[in-house]
Short mmCIF file of N, CA, C and O in Angstrom, two decimals:
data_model
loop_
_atom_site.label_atom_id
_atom_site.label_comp_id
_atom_site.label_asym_id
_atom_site.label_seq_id
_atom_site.Cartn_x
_atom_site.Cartn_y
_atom_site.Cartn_z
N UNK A 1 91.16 -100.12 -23.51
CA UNK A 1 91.96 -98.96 -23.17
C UNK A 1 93.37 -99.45 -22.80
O UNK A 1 93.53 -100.54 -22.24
N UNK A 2 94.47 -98.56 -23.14
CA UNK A 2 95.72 -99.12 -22.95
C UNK A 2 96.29 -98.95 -21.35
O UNK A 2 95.60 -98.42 -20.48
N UNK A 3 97.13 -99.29 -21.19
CA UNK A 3 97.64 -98.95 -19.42
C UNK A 3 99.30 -98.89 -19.59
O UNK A 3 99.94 -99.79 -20.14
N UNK A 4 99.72 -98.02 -19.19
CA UNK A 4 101.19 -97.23 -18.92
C UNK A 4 101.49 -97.86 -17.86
O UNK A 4 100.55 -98.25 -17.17
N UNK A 5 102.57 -98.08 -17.52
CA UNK A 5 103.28 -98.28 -16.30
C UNK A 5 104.16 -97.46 -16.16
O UNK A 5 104.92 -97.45 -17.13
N UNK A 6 104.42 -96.72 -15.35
CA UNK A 6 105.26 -95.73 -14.89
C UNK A 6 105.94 -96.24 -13.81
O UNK A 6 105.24 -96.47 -12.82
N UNK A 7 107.74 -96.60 -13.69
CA UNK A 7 108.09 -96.46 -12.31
C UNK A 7 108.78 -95.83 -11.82
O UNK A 7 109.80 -95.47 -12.42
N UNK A 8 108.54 -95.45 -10.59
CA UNK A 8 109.16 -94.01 -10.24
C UNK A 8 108.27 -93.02 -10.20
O UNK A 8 108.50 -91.81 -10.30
N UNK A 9 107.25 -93.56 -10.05
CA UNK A 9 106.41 -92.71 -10.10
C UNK A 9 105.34 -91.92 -8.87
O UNK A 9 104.26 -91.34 -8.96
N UNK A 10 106.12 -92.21 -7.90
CA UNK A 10 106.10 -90.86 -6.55
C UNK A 10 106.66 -89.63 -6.64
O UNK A 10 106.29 -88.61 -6.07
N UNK A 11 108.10 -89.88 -7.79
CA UNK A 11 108.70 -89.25 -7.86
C UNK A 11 108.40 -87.57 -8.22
O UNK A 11 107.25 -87.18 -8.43
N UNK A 12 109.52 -86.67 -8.26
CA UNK A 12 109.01 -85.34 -8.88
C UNK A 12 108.80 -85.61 -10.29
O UNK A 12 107.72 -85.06 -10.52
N UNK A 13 109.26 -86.21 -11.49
CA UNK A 13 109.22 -86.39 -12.31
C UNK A 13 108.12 -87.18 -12.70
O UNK A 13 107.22 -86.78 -13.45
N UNK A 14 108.18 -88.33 -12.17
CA UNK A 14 107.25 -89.18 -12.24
C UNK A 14 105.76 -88.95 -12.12
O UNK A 14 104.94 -89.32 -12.97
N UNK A 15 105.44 -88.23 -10.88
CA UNK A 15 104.27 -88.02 -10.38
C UNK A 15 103.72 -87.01 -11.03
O UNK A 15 102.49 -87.02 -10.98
N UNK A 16 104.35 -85.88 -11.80
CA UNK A 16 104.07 -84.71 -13.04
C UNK A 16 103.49 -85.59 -14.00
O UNK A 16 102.38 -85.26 -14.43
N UNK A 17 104.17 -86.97 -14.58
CA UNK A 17 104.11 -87.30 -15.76
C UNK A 17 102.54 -88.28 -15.38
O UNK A 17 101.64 -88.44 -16.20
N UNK A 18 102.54 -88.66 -14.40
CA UNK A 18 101.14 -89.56 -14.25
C UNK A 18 100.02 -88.56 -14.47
O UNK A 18 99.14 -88.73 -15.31
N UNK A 19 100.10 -87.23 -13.47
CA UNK A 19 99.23 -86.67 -13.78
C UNK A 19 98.66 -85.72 -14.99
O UNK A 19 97.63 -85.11 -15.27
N UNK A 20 99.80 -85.95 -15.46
CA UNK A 20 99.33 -85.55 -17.27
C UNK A 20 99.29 -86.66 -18.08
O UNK A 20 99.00 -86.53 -19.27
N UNK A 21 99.57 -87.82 -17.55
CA UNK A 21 98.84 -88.93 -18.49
C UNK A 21 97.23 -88.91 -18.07
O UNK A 21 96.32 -88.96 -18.89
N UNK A 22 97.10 -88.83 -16.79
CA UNK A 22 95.47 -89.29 -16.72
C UNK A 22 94.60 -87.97 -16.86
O UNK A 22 93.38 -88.16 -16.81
N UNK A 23 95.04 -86.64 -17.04
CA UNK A 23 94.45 -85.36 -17.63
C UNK A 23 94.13 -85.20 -18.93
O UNK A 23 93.15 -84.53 -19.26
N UNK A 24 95.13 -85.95 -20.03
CA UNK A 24 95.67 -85.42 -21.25
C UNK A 24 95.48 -86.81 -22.19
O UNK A 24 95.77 -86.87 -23.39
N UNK A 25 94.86 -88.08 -21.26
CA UNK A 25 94.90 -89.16 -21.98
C UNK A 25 93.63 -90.23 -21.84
O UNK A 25 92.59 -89.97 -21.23
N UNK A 26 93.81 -91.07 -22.29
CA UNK A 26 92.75 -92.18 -21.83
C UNK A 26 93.33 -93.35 -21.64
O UNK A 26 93.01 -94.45 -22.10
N UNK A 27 94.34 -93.02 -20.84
CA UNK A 27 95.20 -93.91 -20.59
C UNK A 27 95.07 -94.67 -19.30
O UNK A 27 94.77 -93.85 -18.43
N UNK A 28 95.16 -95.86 -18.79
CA UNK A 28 94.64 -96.19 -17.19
C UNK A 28 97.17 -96.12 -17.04
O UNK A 28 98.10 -96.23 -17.85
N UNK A 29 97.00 -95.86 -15.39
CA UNK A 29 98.69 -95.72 -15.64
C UNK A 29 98.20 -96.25 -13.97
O UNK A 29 97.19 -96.12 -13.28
N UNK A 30 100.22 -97.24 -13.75
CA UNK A 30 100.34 -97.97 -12.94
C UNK A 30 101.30 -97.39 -12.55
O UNK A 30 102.27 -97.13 -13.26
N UNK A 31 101.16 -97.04 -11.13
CA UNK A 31 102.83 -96.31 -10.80
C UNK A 31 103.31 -97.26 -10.05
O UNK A 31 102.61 -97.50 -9.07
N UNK A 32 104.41 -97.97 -10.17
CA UNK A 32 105.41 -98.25 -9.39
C UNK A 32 106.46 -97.86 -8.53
O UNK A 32 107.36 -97.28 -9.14
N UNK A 33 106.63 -97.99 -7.29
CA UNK A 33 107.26 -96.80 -6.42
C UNK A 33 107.47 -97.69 -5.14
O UNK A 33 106.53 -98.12 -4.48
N UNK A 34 108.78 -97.91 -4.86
CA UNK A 34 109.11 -98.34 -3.65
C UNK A 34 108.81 -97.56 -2.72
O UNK A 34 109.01 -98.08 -1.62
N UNK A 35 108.27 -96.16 -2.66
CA UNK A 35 108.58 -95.05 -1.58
C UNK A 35 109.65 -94.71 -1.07
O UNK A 35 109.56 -94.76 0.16
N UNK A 36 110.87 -94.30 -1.50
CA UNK A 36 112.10 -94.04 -0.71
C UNK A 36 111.88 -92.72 -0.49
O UNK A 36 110.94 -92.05 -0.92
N UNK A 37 112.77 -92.36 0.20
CA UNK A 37 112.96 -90.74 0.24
C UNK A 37 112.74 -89.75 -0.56
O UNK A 37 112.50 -88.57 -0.29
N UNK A 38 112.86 -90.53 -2.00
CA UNK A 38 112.69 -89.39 -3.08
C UNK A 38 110.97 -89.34 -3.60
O UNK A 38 110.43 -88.41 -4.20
N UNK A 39 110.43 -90.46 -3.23
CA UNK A 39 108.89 -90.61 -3.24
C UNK A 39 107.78 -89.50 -2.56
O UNK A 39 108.03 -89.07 -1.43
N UNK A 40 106.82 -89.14 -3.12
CA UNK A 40 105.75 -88.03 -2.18
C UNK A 40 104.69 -88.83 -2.57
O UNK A 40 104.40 -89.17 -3.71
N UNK A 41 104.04 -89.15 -1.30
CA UNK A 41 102.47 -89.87 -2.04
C UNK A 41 101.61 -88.71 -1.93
O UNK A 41 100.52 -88.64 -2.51
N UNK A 42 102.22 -87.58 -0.98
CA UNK A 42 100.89 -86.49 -1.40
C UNK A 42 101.15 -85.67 -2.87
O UNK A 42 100.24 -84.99 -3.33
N UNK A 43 102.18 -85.75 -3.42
CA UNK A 43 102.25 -85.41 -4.66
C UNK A 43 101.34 -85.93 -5.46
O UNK A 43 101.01 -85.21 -6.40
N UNK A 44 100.74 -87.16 -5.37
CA UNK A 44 99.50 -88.06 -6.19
C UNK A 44 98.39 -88.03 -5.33
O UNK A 44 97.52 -88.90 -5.37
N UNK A 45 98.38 -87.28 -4.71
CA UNK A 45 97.05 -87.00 -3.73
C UNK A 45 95.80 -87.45 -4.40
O UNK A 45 95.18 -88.52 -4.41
N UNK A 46 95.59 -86.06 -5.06
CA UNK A 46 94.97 -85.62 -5.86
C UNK A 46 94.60 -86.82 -7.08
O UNK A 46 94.04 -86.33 -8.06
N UNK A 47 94.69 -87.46 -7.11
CA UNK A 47 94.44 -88.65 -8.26
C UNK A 47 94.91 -90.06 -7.87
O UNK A 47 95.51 -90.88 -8.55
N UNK A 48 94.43 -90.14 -6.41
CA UNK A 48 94.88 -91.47 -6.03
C UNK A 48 93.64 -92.29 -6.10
O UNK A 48 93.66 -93.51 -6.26
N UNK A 49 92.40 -91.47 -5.96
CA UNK A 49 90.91 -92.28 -6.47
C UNK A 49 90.51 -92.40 -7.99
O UNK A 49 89.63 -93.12 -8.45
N UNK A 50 91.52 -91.40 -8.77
CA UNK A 50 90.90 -91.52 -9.89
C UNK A 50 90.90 -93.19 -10.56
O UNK A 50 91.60 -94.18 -10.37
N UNK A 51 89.64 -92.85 -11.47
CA UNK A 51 89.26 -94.63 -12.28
C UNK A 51 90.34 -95.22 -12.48
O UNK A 51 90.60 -96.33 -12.01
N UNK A 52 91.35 -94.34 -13.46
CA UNK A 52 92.11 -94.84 -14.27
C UNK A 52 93.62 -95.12 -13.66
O UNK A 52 94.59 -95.51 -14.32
N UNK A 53 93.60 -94.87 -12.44
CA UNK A 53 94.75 -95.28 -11.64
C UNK A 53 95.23 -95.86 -10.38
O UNK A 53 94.77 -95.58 -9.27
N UNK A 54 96.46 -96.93 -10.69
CA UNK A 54 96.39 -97.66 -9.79
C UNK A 54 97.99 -97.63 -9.29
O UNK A 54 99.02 -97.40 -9.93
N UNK A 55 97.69 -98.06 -7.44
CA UNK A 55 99.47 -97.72 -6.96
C UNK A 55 99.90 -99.19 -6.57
O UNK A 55 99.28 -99.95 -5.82
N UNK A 56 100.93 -99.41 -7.14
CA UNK A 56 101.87 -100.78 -6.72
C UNK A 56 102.83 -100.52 -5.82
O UNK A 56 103.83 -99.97 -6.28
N UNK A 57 102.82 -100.76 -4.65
CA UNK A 57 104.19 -100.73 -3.88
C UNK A 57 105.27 -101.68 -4.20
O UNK A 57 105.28 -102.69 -3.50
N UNK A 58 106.08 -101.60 -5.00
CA UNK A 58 107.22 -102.59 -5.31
C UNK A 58 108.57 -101.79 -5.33
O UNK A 58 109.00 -100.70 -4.95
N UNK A 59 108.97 -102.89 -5.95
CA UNK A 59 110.70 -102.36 -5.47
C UNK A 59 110.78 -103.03 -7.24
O UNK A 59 110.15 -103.97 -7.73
N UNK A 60 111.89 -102.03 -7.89
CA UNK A 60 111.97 -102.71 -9.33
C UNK A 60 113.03 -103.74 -9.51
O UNK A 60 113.27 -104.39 -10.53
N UNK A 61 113.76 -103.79 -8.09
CA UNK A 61 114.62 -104.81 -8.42
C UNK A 61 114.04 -106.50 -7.73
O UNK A 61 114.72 -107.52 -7.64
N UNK A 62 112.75 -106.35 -7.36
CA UNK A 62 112.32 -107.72 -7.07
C UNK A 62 111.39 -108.23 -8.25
O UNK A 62 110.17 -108.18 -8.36
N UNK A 63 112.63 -108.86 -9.30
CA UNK A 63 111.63 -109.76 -10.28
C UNK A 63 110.45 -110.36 -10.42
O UNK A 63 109.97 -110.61 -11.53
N UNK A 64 109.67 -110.75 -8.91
CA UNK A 64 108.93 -111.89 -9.09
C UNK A 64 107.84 -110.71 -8.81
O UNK A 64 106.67 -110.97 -9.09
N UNK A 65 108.10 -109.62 -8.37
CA UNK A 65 107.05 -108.55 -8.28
C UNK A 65 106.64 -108.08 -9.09
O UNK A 65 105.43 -108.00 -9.31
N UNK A 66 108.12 -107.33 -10.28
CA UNK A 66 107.76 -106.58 -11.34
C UNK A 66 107.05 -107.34 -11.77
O UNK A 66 105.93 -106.90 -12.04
N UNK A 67 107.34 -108.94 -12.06
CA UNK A 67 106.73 -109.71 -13.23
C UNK A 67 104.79 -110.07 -12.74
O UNK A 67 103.88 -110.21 -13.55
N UNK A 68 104.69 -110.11 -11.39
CA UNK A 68 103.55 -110.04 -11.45
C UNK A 68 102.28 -108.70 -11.60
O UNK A 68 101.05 -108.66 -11.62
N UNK A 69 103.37 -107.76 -11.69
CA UNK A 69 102.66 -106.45 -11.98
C UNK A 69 102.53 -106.50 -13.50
O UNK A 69 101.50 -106.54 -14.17
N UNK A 70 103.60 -106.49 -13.83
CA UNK A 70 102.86 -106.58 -15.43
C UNK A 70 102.28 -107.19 -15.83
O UNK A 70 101.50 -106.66 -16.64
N UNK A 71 102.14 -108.92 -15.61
CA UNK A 71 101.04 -109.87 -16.01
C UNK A 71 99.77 -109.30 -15.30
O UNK A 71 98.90 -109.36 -16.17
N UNK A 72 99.26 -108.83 -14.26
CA UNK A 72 98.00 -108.29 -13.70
C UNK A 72 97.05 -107.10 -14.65
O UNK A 72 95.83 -106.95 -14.73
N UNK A 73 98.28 -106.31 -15.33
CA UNK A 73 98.00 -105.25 -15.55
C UNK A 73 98.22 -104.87 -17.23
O UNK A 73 97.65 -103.86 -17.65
N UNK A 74 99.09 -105.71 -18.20
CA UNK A 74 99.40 -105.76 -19.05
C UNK A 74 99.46 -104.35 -20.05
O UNK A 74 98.87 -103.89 -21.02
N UNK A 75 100.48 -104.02 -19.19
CA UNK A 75 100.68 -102.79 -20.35
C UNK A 75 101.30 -103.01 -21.83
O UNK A 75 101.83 -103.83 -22.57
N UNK A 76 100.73 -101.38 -21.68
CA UNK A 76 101.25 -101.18 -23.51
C UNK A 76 102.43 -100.45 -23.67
O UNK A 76 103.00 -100.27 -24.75
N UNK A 77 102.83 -99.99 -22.47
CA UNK A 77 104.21 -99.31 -22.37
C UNK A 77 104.55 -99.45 -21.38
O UNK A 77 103.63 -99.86 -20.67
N UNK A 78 105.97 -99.27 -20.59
CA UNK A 78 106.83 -98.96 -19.58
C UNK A 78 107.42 -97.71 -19.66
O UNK A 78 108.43 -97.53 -20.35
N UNK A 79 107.00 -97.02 -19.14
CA UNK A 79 108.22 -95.63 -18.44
C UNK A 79 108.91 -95.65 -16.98
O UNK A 79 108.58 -95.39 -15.82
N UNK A 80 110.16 -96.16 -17.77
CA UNK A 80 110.90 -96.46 -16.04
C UNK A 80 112.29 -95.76 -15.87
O UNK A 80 113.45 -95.87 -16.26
N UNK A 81 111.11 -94.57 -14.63
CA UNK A 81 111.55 -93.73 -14.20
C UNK A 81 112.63 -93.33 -12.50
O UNK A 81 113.21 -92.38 -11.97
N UNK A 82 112.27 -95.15 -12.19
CA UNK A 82 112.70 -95.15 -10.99
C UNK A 82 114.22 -94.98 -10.28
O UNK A 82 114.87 -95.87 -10.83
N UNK A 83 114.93 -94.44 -9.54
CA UNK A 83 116.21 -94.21 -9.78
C UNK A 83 116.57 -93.18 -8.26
O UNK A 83 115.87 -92.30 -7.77
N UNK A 84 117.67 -93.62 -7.89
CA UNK A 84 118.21 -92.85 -6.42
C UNK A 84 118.86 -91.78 -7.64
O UNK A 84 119.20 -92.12 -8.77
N UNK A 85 118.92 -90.51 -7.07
CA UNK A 85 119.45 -89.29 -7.95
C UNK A 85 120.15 -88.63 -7.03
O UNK A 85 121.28 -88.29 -7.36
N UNK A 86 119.68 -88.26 -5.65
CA UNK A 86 120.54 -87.28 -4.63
C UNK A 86 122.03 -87.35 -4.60
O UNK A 86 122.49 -88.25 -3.90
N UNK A 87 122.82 -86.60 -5.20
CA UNK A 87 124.36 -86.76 -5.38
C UNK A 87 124.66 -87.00 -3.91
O UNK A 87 125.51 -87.84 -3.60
N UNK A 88 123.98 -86.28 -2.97
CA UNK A 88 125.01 -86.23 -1.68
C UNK A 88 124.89 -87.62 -1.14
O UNK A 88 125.78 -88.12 -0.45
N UNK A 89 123.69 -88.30 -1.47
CA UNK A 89 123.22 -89.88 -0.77
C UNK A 89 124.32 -90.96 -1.87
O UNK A 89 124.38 -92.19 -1.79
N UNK A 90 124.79 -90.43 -2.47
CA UNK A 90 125.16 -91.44 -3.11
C UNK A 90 126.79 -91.34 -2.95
O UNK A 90 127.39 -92.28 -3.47
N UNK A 91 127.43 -90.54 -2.43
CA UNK A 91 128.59 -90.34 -1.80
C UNK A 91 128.24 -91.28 -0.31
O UNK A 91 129.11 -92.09 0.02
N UNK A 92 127.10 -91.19 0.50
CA UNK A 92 127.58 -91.63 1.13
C UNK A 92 126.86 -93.11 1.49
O UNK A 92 126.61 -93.52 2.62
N UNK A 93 126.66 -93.62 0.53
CA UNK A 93 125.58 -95.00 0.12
C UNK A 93 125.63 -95.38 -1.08
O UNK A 93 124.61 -95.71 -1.68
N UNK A 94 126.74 -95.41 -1.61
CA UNK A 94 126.86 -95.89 -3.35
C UNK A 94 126.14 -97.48 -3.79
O UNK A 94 126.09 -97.88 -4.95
N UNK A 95 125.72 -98.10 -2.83
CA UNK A 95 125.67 -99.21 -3.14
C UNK A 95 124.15 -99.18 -3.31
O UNK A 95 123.72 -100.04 -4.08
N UNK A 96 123.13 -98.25 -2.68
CA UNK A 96 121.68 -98.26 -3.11
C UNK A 96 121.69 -97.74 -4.21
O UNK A 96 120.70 -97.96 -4.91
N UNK A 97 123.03 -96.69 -4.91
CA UNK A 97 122.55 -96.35 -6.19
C UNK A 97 122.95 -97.44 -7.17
O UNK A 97 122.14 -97.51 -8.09
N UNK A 98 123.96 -98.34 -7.27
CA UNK A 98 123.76 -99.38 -7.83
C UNK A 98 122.71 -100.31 -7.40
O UNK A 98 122.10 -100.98 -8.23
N UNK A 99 122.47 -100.38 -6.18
CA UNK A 99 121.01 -101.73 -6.61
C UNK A 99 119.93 -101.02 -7.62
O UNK A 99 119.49 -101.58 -8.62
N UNK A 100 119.63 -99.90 -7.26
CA UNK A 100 118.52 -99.54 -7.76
C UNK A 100 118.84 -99.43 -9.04
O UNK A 100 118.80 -100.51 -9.64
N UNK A 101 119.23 -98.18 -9.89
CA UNK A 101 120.06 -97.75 -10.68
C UNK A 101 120.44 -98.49 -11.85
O UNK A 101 120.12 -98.05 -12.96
N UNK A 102 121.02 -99.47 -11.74
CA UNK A 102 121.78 -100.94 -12.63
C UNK A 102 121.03 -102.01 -12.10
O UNK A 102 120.16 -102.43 -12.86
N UNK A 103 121.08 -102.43 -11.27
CA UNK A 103 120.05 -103.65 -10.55
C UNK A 103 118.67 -103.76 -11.03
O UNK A 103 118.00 -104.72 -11.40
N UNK A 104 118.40 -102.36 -10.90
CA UNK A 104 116.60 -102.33 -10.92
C UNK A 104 116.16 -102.23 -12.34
O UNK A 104 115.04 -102.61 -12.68
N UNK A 105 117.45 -101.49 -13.60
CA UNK A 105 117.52 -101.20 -14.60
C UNK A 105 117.31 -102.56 -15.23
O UNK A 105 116.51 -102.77 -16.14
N UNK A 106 118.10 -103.46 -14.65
CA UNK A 106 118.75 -104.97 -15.03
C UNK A 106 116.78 -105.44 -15.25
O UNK A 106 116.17 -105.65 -16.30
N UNK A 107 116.30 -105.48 -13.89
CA UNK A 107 115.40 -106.48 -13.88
C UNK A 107 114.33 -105.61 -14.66
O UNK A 107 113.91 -106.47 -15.44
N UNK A 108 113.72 -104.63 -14.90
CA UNK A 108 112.97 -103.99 -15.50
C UNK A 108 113.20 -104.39 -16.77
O UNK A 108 112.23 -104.23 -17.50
N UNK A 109 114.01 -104.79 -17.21
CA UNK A 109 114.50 -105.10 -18.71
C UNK A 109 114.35 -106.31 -18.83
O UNK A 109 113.82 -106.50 -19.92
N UNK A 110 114.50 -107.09 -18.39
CA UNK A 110 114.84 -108.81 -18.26
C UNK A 110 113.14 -108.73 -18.20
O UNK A 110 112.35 -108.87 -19.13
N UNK A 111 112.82 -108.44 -16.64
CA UNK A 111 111.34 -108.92 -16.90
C UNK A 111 110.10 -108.12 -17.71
O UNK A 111 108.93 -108.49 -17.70
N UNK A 112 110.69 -106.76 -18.52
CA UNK A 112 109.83 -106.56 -19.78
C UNK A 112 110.02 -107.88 -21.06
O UNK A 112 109.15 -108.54 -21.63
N UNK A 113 111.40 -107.91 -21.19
CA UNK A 113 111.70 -108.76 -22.13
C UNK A 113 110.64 -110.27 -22.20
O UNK A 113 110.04 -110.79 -23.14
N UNK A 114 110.73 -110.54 -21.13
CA UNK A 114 110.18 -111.94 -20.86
C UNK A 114 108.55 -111.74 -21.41
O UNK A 114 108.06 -112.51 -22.24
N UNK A 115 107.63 -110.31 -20.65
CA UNK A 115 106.88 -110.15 -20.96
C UNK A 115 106.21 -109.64 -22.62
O UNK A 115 105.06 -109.82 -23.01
N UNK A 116 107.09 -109.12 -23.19
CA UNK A 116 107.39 -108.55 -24.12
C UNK A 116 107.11 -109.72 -25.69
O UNK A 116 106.45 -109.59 -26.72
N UNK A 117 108.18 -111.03 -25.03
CA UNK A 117 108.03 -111.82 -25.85
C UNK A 117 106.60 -112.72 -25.75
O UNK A 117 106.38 -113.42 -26.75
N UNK A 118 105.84 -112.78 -24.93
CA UNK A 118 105.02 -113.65 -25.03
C UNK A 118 103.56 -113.08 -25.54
O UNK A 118 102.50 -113.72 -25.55
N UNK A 119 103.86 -111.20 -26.12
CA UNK A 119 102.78 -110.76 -26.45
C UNK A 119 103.14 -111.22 -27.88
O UNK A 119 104.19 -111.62 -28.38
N UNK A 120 101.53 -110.95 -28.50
CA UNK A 120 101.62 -111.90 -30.22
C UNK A 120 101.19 -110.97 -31.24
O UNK A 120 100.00 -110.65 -31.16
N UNK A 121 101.92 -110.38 -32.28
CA UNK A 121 100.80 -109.47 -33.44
C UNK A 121 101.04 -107.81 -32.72
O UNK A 121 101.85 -107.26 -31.97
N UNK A 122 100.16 -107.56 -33.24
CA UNK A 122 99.91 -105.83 -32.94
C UNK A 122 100.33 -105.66 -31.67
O UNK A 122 101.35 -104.99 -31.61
N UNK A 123 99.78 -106.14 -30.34
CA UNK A 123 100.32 -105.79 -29.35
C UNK A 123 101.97 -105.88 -28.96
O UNK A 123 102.52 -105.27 -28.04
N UNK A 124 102.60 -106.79 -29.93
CA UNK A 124 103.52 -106.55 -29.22
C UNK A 124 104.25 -105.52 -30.48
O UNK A 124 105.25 -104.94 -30.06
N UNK A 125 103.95 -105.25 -31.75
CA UNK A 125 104.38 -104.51 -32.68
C UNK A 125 104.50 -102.88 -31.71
O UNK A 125 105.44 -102.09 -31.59
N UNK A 126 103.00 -102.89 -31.13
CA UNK A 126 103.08 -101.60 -30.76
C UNK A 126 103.52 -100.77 -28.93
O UNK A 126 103.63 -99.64 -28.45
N UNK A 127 103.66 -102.46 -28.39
CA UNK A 127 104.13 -102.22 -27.30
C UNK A 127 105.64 -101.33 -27.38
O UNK A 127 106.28 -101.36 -28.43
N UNK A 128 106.21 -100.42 -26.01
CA UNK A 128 107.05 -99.51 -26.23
C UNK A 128 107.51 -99.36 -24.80
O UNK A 128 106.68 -99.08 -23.93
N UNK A 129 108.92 -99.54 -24.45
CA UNK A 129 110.01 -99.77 -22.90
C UNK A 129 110.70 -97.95 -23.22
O UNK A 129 111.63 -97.71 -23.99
N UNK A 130 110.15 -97.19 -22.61
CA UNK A 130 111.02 -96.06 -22.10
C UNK A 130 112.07 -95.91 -20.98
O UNK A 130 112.63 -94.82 -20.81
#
């Protein structure tokens, strides 16, 4: 069975999209979610026992984390959803929306890439970074 990684996925967006992956799929999905402010863990209430899902507390801009989440868990996709959005927080904290934002963008990419290359054949033909 394949496994999604979703990050950002406390989020409003996020946490919609997990729970219609594990309704609508046979998909096992990994949410990644620092918990900031914009995070609800009771939004995933409801499917925090289910089989097919599992919660990572990370931060996407700590490389040595992302990278051990994906080697644990080896997905077949990334949806990375994670991201400060509140206009008014970012007037007055611009610098968490760049760590996260560009920073977190940075390492999500770098350490798919890394992971990315060391899959061989079909898996990595059909692997897919949203």
């Amino acid at each position: 069975m394949s496994t999604i990684v979703v990050t950002g996925g406390s989020g409003f967006i996020g946490s919609a999209l997990i729970k219609r992956l594990l309704a609508r799929t046979g998909h096992h999905v990994v949410n990644v979610d620092k918990l900031t402010y914009a995070a609800s863990e009771e939004a995933l209430r409801a499917v925090a026992n289910h089989p097919r899902y599992r919660f990572e507390h990370a931060d996407v801009c700590d490389a040595s984390r992302v990278r051990a989440v994906l080697d644990a868990t080896q997905p077949t996709a990334i949806i990375h959803l994670a991201a400060e959005t509140h206009v008014d927080r970012s007037i007055d904290g611009p610098a968490a929306f760049v760590q996260t934002n560009v920073v977190g963008t940075f390492v999500m990419l770098s350490e798919t890439l890394a992971y990315w290359r060391a899959l061989r054949g079909a898996a990595s033909d059909a692997f897919r970074f949203v």
